[in-house]
Coordinates of C-alpha atoms (C1' of nucleotides) in Angstrom, one line a residue:
Chain R
M435 CA -1.2 47.2 -8.0
A436 CA 1.3 45.4 -5.6
R437 CA 0.2 41.9 -4.2
A438 CA -0.6 41.3 -0.7
P439 CA 2.6 40.9 1.8
L440 CA 4.1 37.7 1.7
T441 CA 4.1 35.1 4.4
R442 CA 5.9 32.1 5.3
D443 CA 2.6 30.1 5.0
E444 CA 2.0 31.2 1.7
V445 CA 5.3 30.5 0.5
L446 CA 5.3 26.8 2.3
V447 CA 1.4 26.2 0.8
V448 CA 2.8 27.1 -3.0
A449 CA 5.8 25.3 -2.6
A450 CA 4.0 22.1 -1.1
D451 CA 1.6 22.2 -4.2
L452 CA 4.8 22.4 -6.5
V453 CA 6.6 19.3 -5.1
K454 CA 3.2 17.6 -5.2
R455 CA 2.6 18.4 -8.7
D456 CA 6.0 17.8 -10.2
G457 CA 8.5 16.3 -7.5
P458 CA 10.9 17.8 -5.1
E459 CA 13.3 18.2 -8.1
A460 CA 11.0 20.8 -10.0
L461 CA 11.1 23.3 -6.6
T462 CA 12.9 25.8 -7.9
M463 CA 13.4 29.1 -6.2
R464 CA 12.9 30.9 -9.3
K465 CA 9.9 28.9 -10.5
L466 CA 8.5 29.1 -6.7
A467 CA 9.0 33.1 -7.1
A468 CA 7.3 33.2 -10.3
E469 CA 4.4 31.0 -9.1
L470 CA 4.2 33.5 -6.3
G471 CA 4.7 36.7 -7.8
T472 CA 7.2 38.0 -6.0
A473 CA 11.2 38.5 -6.5
V474 CA 13.3 35.5 -5.7
T475 CA 15.1 36.9 -3.0
S476 CA 11.9 37.9 -1.0
I477 CA 11.4 33.9 -0.2
Y478 CA 14.9 33.7 1.3
W479 CA 13.8 36.4 4.2
H480 CA 10.7 34.0 4.9
V481 CA 12.3 30.6 4.8
G482 CA 15.9 30.9 5.0
N483 CA 17.0 28.8 2.1
R484 CA 15.9 26.0 -0.3
E485 CA 17.2 23.3 2.0
S486 CA 15.0 24.6 5.2
L487 CA 12.2 25.0 2.7
L488 CA 12.2 21.4 2.0
D489 CA 12.7 20.9 5.7
A490 CA 9.3 22.7 6.7
L491 CA 7.9 21.0 4.1
V492 CA 8.6 17.7 5.5
E493 CA 8.0 18.7 8.7
R494 CA 4.6 19.9 7.7
T495 CA 3.4 17.0 6.1
V496 CA 4.8 14.5 8.7
A497 CA 2.9 16.0 11.2
D498 CA -0.4 15.5 8.9
L499 CA 0.5 11.7 9.3
G500 CA 0.0 9.7 12.4
G501 CA -3.5 8.7 14.1
I502 CA -3.2 4.9 13.3
R503 CA -6.1 2.6 14.5
P504 CA -5.2 -1.0 14.6
R505 CA -8.2 -3.1 13.7
G506 CA -8.7 -6.8 13.7
A507 CA -9.3 -9.4 16.3
T508 CA -6.2 -10.9 17.0
P509 CA -2.7 -8.9 17.8
A510 CA -1.3 -10.6 14.8
E511 CA -4.2 -8.9 12.6
R512 CA -3.9 -5.6 14.0
V513 CA -0.1 -5.7 13.6
V514 CA -0.9 -6.4 9.9
S515 CA -3.2 -4.0 9.8
V516 CA -1.0 -1.3 11.1
A517 CA 1.3 -2.3 8.4
R518 CA -1.3 -2.0 5.9
T519 CA -2.3 1.6 6.7
L520 CA 1.1 2.4 7.1
R521 CA 2.1 1.4 3.4
R522 CA -1.3 3.1 2.3
Q523 CA -0.3 6.6 3.8
L524 CA 3.0 6.1 2.3
R525 CA 1.7 5.6 -1.1
D526 CA -0.7 8.5 -0.9
H527 CA 2.3 11.0 -0.5
P528 CA 5.0 9.5 -3.0
H529 CA 7.2 12.6 -3.2
L530 CA 6.8 13.1 0.3
V531 CA 8.2 9.6 0.9
A532 CA 11.2 10.4 -1.5
M533 CA 11.9 13.5 0.4
V534 CA 11.6 11.9 4.0
H535 CA 14.0 9.4 2.9
E536 CA 16.4 11.7 1.3
R537 CA 16.4 13.9 4.6
G538 CA 17.1 10.8 7.0
L539 CA 13.9 11.6 9.0
T540 CA 12.0 8.3 8.4
E541 CA 12.5 7.5 11.9
R542 CA 10.5 10.5 13.2
M543 CA 7.7 9.8 10.6
F544 CA 7.2 6.5 12.1
L545 CA 6.8 7.2 16.0
P546 CA 3.0 7.1 16.0
A547 CA 3.1 3.7 14.0
Q548 CA 6.1 2.4 16.7
Q549 CA 3.7 3.1 19.5
A550 CA 1.0 1.5 18.1
L551 CA 3.1 -1.7 17.4
V552 CA 4.3 -1.7 20.8
R553 CA 0.7 -1.9 22.4
E554 CA 0.0 -5.0 19.7
V555 CA 3.1 -6.7 20.7
H556 CA 2.5 -6.3 24.1
A557 CA -1.1 -7.8 23.9
A558 CA 0.7 -10.9 22.0
G559 CA 2.7 -11.1 25.5
L560 CA 6.0 -10.1 23.9
R561 CA 8.1 -8.2 26.4
G562 CA 11.6 -6.4 26.6
A563 CA 14.3 -7.1 23.8
G564 CA 12.0 -9.4 22.0
A565 CA 9.1 -6.8 21.9
A566 CA 11.2 -4.1 20.6
D567 CA 13.0 -6.7 17.9
A568 CA 9.4 -7.3 16.8
V569 CA 8.5 -3.8 16.5
R570 CA 11.5 -3.0 14.7
A571 CA 11.2 -5.8 12.2
V572 CA 8.1 -4.5 11.0
Q573 CA 8.8 -1.1 10.8
F574 CA 11.6 -2.1 8.9
Q575 CA 10.2 -4.2 6.6
V576 CA 7.3 -1.6 5.9
V577 CA 9.6 1.3 5.2
G578 CA 11.6 -0.9 3.1
Y579 CA 9.0 -2.5 1.0
V580 CA 7.4 0.9 0.1
L581 CA 11.1 2.1 -0.9
V582 CA 11.4 -1.0 -3.3
E583 CA 7.9 -0.7 -4.8
R584 CA 8.5 3.0 -5.5
N585 CA 11.9 2.4 -7.0
R586 CA 9.9 -0.3 -9.3
E587 CA 7.2 2.0 -10.3
R588 CA 9.6 4.7 -11.3
A589 CA 12.1 1.9 -13.1
P590 CA 12.6 2.4 -17.0
V591 CA 12.3 -0.4 -19.2
Q592 CA 14.3 -3.6 -17.9
R593 CA 16.6 -4.8 -20.6
P594 CA 16.9 -7.6 -20.7
G595 CA 14.0 -7.8 -18.3
E596 CA 12.7 -10.8 -16.2
E597 CA 10.2 -12.2 -18.8
E598 CA 13.1 -13.3 -21.2
L599 CA 15.3 -14.4 -18.6
W600 CA 13.0 -17.0 -16.8
D601 CA 10.5 -18.1 -19.7
T602 CA 13.6 -20.0 -21.0
A603 CA 15.6 -20.9 -18.3
L604 CA 13.8 -23.3 -16.4
A605 CA 10.4 -23.6 -18.3
E606 CA 10.7 -27.5 -18.4
D607 CA 11.7 -27.6 -14.8
D608 CA 9.3 -25.3 -13.0
A609 CA 6.7 -24.1 -15.6
A610 CA 4.4 -22.4 -13.1
L611 CA 7.2 -20.5 -11.4
A612 CA 8.9 -19.2 -14.4
R613 CA 5.2 -18.1 -15.4
S614 CA 5.1 -16.4 -11.8
L615 CA 8.3 -14.7 -12.4
S616 CA 7.8 -13.4 -15.5
R617 CA 4.8 -11.9 -14.7
P618 CA 5.0 -8.4 -13.2
V619 CA 5.0 -8.7 -9.4
D620 CA 1.4 -8.3 -7.8
Q621 CA 2.5 -5.6 -5.0
D622 CA -0.4 -6.0 -2.9
R623 CA -0.3 -9.7 -2.5
L624 CA 3.4 -9.7 -2.0
F625 CA 3.2 -7.3 0.7
L626 CA 0.6 -9.2 2.6
T627 CA 2.2 -12.4 2.1
S628 CA 5.4 -10.8 3.3
V629 CA 4.2 -8.9 6.5
R630 CA 1.6 -12.2 7.2
A631 CA 5.0 -14.4 7.2
L632 CA 7.0 -12.2 9.1
V633 CA 4.6 -11.3 12.0
K634 CA 3.5 -15.0 12.2
S635 CA 7.3 -16.0 13.0
L636 CA 7.5 -13.1 15.2
L637 CA 4.5 -13.4 17.5
E638 CA 4.5 -17.0 17.6
P639 CA 8.1 -17.9 18.0
G640 CA 7.2 -21.0 20.3
S641 CA 4.5 -22.7 17.7
C642 CA 7.0 -23.6 15.0
S643 CA 10.8 -23.9 16.1
Chain J
M1337 CA 52.8 19.1 -23.8
A1338 CA 49.3 17.7 -25.1
R1339 CA 47.8 15.0 -23.1
A1340 CA 47.3 11.5 -24.7
P1341 CA 43.9 11.3 -26.4
L1342 CA 40.9 11.0 -24.1
T1343 CA 38.9 7.4 -24.2
R1344 CA 35.5 6.4 -23.4
D1345 CA 37.2 3.9 -20.8
E1346 CA 39.0 6.6 -18.9
V1347 CA 36.5 8.9 -18.6
L1348 CA 34.3 6.1 -17.0
V1349 CA 37.4 5.3 -14.7
V1350 CA 37.9 8.7 -13.7
A1351 CA 34.1 9.5 -13.3
A1352 CA 33.9 6.3 -11.1
D1353 CA 36.5 7.2 -8.5
L1354 CA 34.8 10.8 -8.3
V1355 CA 31.6 9.2 -7.3
K1356 CA 33.4 6.5 -5.2
R1357 CA 34.9 9.4 -3.2
D1358 CA 32.3 12.0 -3.2
G1359 CA 29.0 10.4 -4.4
P1360 CA 27.3 10.8 -7.3
E1361 CA 25.8 14.3 -6.9
A1362 CA 29.5 15.4 -6.6
L1363 CA 30.2 14.0 -10.2
T1364 CA 30.1 17.3 -12.2
M1365 CA 30.8 17.6 -15.8
R1366 CA 33.1 20.5 -15.4
K1367 CA 34.8 19.0 -12.6
L1368 CA 35.4 15.6 -14.4
A1369 CA 36.8 17.5 -17.2
A1370 CA 39.3 19.4 -15.0
E1371 CA 40.2 16.2 -13.3
L1372 CA 40.5 14.4 -17.0
G1373 CA 42.5 17.5 -18.0
T1374 CA 40.3 18.3 -21.1
A1375 CA 37.7 20.5 -21.9
V1376 CA 34.3 19.6 -20.6
T1377 CA 32.8 19.5 -24.2
S1378 CA 35.3 16.7 -25.0
I1379 CA 33.4 14.3 -22.7
Y1380 CA 30.1 14.8 -24.3
W1381 CA 31.9 13.3 -27.6
H1382 CA 32.7 9.9 -25.8
V1383 CA 29.8 9.5 -23.4
G1384 CA 27.1 11.5 -24.7
N1385 CA 25.8 13.0 -21.6
R1386 CA 25.6 13.4 -17.7
E1387 CA 22.6 11.1 -17.7
S1388 CA 24.1 8.3 -19.9
L1389 CA 27.5 8.5 -18.2
L1390 CA 26.0 7.5 -15.0
D1391 CA 23.8 4.9 -16.4
A1392 CA 27.5 3.4 -18.1
L1393 CA 28.6 3.7 -14.2
V1394 CA 26.0 1.9 -12.9
E1395 CA 25.7 -0.8 -15.7
R1396 CA 29.7 -1.5 -15.2
T1397 CA 29.3 -2.0 -11.3
V1398 CA 26.3 -4.0 -11.5
A1399 CA 28.1 -6.7 -13.8
D1400 CA 30.9 -6.6 -11.4
L1401 CA 28.3 -7.8 -8.6
G1402 CA 27.1 -11.3 -8.8
G1403 CA 28.7 -14.5 -8.0
I1404 CA 26.5 -15.6 -5.2
R1405 CA 27.3 -18.7 -3.5
P1406 CA 25.0 -20.2 -0.7
R1407 CA 26.0 -21.7 2.2
G1408 CA 24.8 -23.7 5.2
A1409 CA 23.2 -27.4 5.5
T1410 CA 19.5 -26.5 4.9
P1411 CA 17.7 -24.7 2.2
A1412 CA 16.6 -22.2 5.3
E1413 CA 20.2 -21.6 6.2
R1414 CA 21.4 -21.3 2.5
V1415 CA 18.5 -18.7 1.6
V1416 CA 19.5 -16.5 4.8
S1417 CA 23.3 -16.8 3.6
V1418 CA 22.2 -15.5 -0.1
A1419 CA 20.4 -12.7 1.9
R1420 CA 23.4 -11.8 4.1
T1421 CA 25.9 -11.8 1.0
L1422 CA 23.4 -9.7 -0.7
R1423 CA 23.5 -7.1 1.9
R1424 CA 27.2 -7.3 2.7
Q1425 CA 27.6 -6.5 -1.4
L1426 CA 25.3 -3.3 -1.3
R1427 CA 26.8 -2.1 1.9
D1428 CA 30.0 -2.5 0.2
H1429 CA 28.9 -0.2 -2.7
P1430 CA 27.1 2.7 -0.7
H1431 CA 26.6 5.3 -3.4
L1432 CA 25.9 2.6 -5.9
V1433 CA 23.1 1.3 -4.1
A1434 CA 21.7 5.1 -4.1
M1435 CA 22.4 5.4 -7.8
V1436 CA 20.8 1.9 -8.7
H1437 CA 17.6 2.9 -6.8
E1438 CA 17.5 6.3 -8.2
R1439 CA 17.6 4.7 -11.9
G1440 CA 15.2 2.1 -11.0
L1441 CA 17.8 -0.9 -12.0
T1442 CA 17.7 -2.7 -8.8
E1443 CA 15.5 -5.4 -10.4
R1444 CA 18.5 -5.9 -13.1
M1445 CA 21.1 -6.2 -10.3
F1446 CA 19.4 -8.9 -8.4
L1447 CA 18.9 -11.3 -10.9
P1448 CA 21.7 -13.6 -9.9
A1449 CA 20.6 -13.6 -6.4
Q1450 CA 17.0 -14.3 -7.5
Q1451 CA 18.2 -17.3 -9.5
A1452 CA 20.2 -18.6 -6.6
L1453 CA 17.0 -18.1 -4.2
V1454 CA 14.9 -20.0 -6.9
R1455 CA 17.3 -23.1 -6.4
E1456 CA 17.0 -22.6 -2.6
V1457 CA 13.4 -22.5 -2.7
H1458 CA 12.9 -25.3 -5.2
A1459 CA 15.3 -27.5 -2.9
A1460 CA 12.9 -27.0 0.1
G1461 CA 10.1 -28.2 -2.0
L1462 CA 8.3 -25.0 -2.8
R1463 CA 7.0 -25.0 -6.5
G1464 CA 5.2 -22.7 -8.7
A1465 CA 3.4 -19.3 -7.5
G1466 CA 4.3 -20.2 -4.1
A1467 CA 7.9 -20.6 -4.7
A1468 CA 8.1 -17.5 -6.8
D1469 CA 6.3 -15.4 -3.8
A1470 CA 9.0 -16.5 -1.3
V1471 CA 11.5 -15.4 -3.7
R1472 CA 10.2 -12.0 -4.1
A1473 CA 9.3 -11.5 -0.4
V1474 CA 12.9 -12.2 0.5
Q1475 CA 14.4 -10.3 -2.5
F1476 CA 12.0 -7.2 -1.5
Q1477 CA 13.1 -7.5 2.4
V1478 CA 17.0 -7.6 1.6
V1479 CA 16.8 -4.4 -0.7
G1480 CA 14.3 -2.6 1.4
Y1481 CA 16.3 -3.3 4.6
V1482 CA 19.4 -2.1 2.7
L1483 CA 17.7 1.0 1.8
V1484 CA 16.1 1.6 5.1
E1485 CA 19.7 1.1 6.7
R1486 CA 21.5 3.5 4.5
N1487 CA 18.5 6.0 5.2
R1488 CA 19.4 6.0 9.2
E1489 CA 22.9 6.4 8.8
R1490 CA 22.7 9.3 6.8
A1491 CA 20.2 10.6 9.1
P1492 CA 21.0 13.9 11.0
V1493 CA 20.3 14.2 14.5
Q1494 CA 16.8 13.2 15.1
R1495 CA 14.6 15.6 17.3
P1496 CA 12.9 14.4 19.6
G1497 CA 14.7 11.5 19.3
E1498 CA 13.7 8.0 20.0
E1499 CA 15.2 8.1 23.5
E1500 CA 13.4 11.0 25.1
L1501 CA 10.0 9.5 23.7
W1502 CA 10.6 5.8 25.0
D1503 CA 12.5 6.2 28.3
T1504 CA 9.6 8.4 30.0
A1505 CA 6.6 6.9 28.1
L1506 CA 6.1 3.6 29.3
A1507 CA 9.1 3.3 31.4
E1508 CA 7.2 1.4 34.3
D1509 CA 5.3 -0.8 32.0
D1510 CA 8.1 -2.7 30.5
A1511 CA 11.3 -1.2 31.2
A1512 CA 13.5 -3.5 29.0
L1513 CA 11.5 -2.8 25.9
A1514 CA 11.6 1.0 26.6
R1515 CA 15.4 0.5 27.2
S1516 CA 15.7 -1.6 23.9
L1517 CA 13.8 0.9 21.9
S1518 CA 15.4 3.8 23.2
R1519 CA 19.1 2.5 22.3
P1520 CA 20.3 2.5 18.5
V1521 CA 19.1 -0.5 16.5
D1522 CA 21.7 -3.3 16.2
Q1523 CA 21.1 -3.5 12.7
D1524 CA 23.3 -6.8 12.0
R1525 CA 21.3 -8.5 14.5
L1526 CA 17.7 -6.9 13.6
F1527 CA 18.6 -8.1 9.6
L1528 CA 19.4 -11.5 11.2
T1529 CA 16.1 -11.7 12.9
S1530 CA 14.0 -10.4 10.4
V1531 CA 15.3 -12.7 7.5
R1532 CA 15.0 -15.8 9.8
A1533 CA 11.5 -14.9 11.0
L1534 CA 10.5 -14.3 7.2
V1535 CA 12.3 -17.2 6.1
K1536 CA 11.0 -19.5 8.4
S1537 CA 7.6 -18.8 7.8
L1538 CA 7.9 -19.1 3.8
L1539 CA 9.8 -22.4 4.0
E1540 CA 7.8 -23.9 6.5
P1541 CA 3.9 -23.1 6.1
G1542 CA 2.9 -26.0 7.6
S1543 CA 4.5 -26.3 10.7
C1544 CA 3.1 -23.3 12.3
S1545 CA -0.5 -22.4 11.3
Chain K
dA556 C1' 37.5 11.3 -35.8
dC557 C1' 38.3 14.1 -32.3
dC558 C1' 38.7 18.3 -29.5
dT559 C1' 38.0 23.5 -28.6
dG560 C1' 36.1 28.0 -26.4
dA561 C1' 32.0 30.8 -26.4
dA562 C1' 27.4 31.0 -25.5
dC563 C1' 22.8 29.6 -23.7
dA564 C1' 19.8 28.9 -20.5
dC565 C1' 19.4 27.6 -16.1
dC566 C1' 20.6 27.1 -10.7
dG567 C1' 21.0 29.0 -5.5
dT568 C1' 22.7 32.4 -2.5
dT569 C1' 24.4 36.9 -1.1
dC570 C1' 24.1 41.6 -0.4
dA571 C1' 23.5 46.7 -0.6
dA572 C1' 19.8 49.5 -1.1
dG573 C1' 15.3 50.6 -0.9
dT574 C1' 10.7 51.8 1.5
Chain V
dA589 C1' 10.0 44.6 8.9
dC590 C1' 9.9 43.5 4.4
dC591 C1' 11.1 43.7 -0.5
dT592 C1' 13.9 44.2 -4.7
dG593 C1' 17.4 44.1 -8.8
dA594 C1' 22.1 43.2 -9.7
dA595 C1' 25.6 40.1 -9.2
dC596 C1' 28.5 35.7 -8.1
dA597 C1' 30.0 31.5 -8.7
dC598 C1' 27.9 27.8 -10.2
dC599 C1' 25.3 24.0 -13.4
dG600 C1' 24.1 21.0 -18.1
dT601 C1' 24.1 21.2 -22.8
dT602 C1' 24.7 23.4 -27.8
dC603 C1' 27.2 24.5 -31.6
dA604 C1' 30.3 26.4 -35.2
dA605 C1' 35.1 26.1 -35.7
dG606 C1' 39.2 24.2 -35.4
dT607 C1' 43.1 19.8 -36.8

DNA sequence: ACCTGAACACCGTTCAAGT
DNA sequence: ACCTGAACACCGTTCAAGT
């Protein structure tokens, strides 16, 4: 018996599943057709081509994000909380991050967060160009951090590897440092450290210059 | 007349040219063979397969990097100078950055810079785990920033676009901020601002807590 | 040791033809 | 309006056969 008529929505849902399971490079028009039980060419009628199919997927998931609620007593704390939620959301959609990055749509995705940041930066007393700089500095830092993180997690075995390079190099000079650098990065902690350091400088410029 | 015998080195040089000109995705075994004037299959004898060819290319260019000389009077200034050179080097090899990122070899590439940073952080009086954190925070920030930058430069036309979203939203509340956020990012300035803010907090933790 | 063409199993996309 | 198979122009890779 023939299958029910194909819909654009059905294509998107199944495609999203495929991407979530095996990554965007596994999303083949032919595999997708097989999964859908249709001819390859039917897909083209509904979504145009592979490129615009991926566009639609990104669009859809970007829309699902947003809705950031800052928490904390001080503006600085609330900015940090926005940064953390942002990072969490990005980490929960690893393939999406890659796709958004690939397609240069990062900016779009971060508009809700940007607006939340503007409010907090305002509350901290910043205005005008300085406020804009602060917002963007945080935004760039979070996105950048997540990109680097993803990169490290995907990284193959490193040869020579940080361990070998550091435990011998300056073990006698600063053993604790060598030990720290030879251990894998505690990414949660490093993220907090970095964001807090940045936010502190940005929001309290007068207090330590 | 027959061409001179193919060498592994010749393959790598021509492949590097192709990547530099049109990006890694344009590096096709068949195109490469055409450029070299040999059969596609000859390449396989010399470099194994496409994957290890790309490995070799990355390896080669990563080796060319390094050689970082910190400049400036204070440790903070020297750390900032390392960050700037790092960014410059990465921006000069845009395709390389993408390839290194893709292959998870970022860590490897940054070892020389990491060692320079350790020296400066030491000079600033930091030791042990705190020093390691500072080094990695800077490293993550620079790499992250360059990744975000590349992403933005590749970005297609943004719809809705930051302009429309900001000039109406809070024009009366903070016109200068709205104007700043609706203008394209001055990436050089934002980079300096971010790095300086981060470094200041990291190297002078006592001065503003 | 080095090079070759034929062949295999994949791609994305187009298009004329069906209903 | 929606679906189809055949066909086109690409991929990376293997392999038996040449010298």
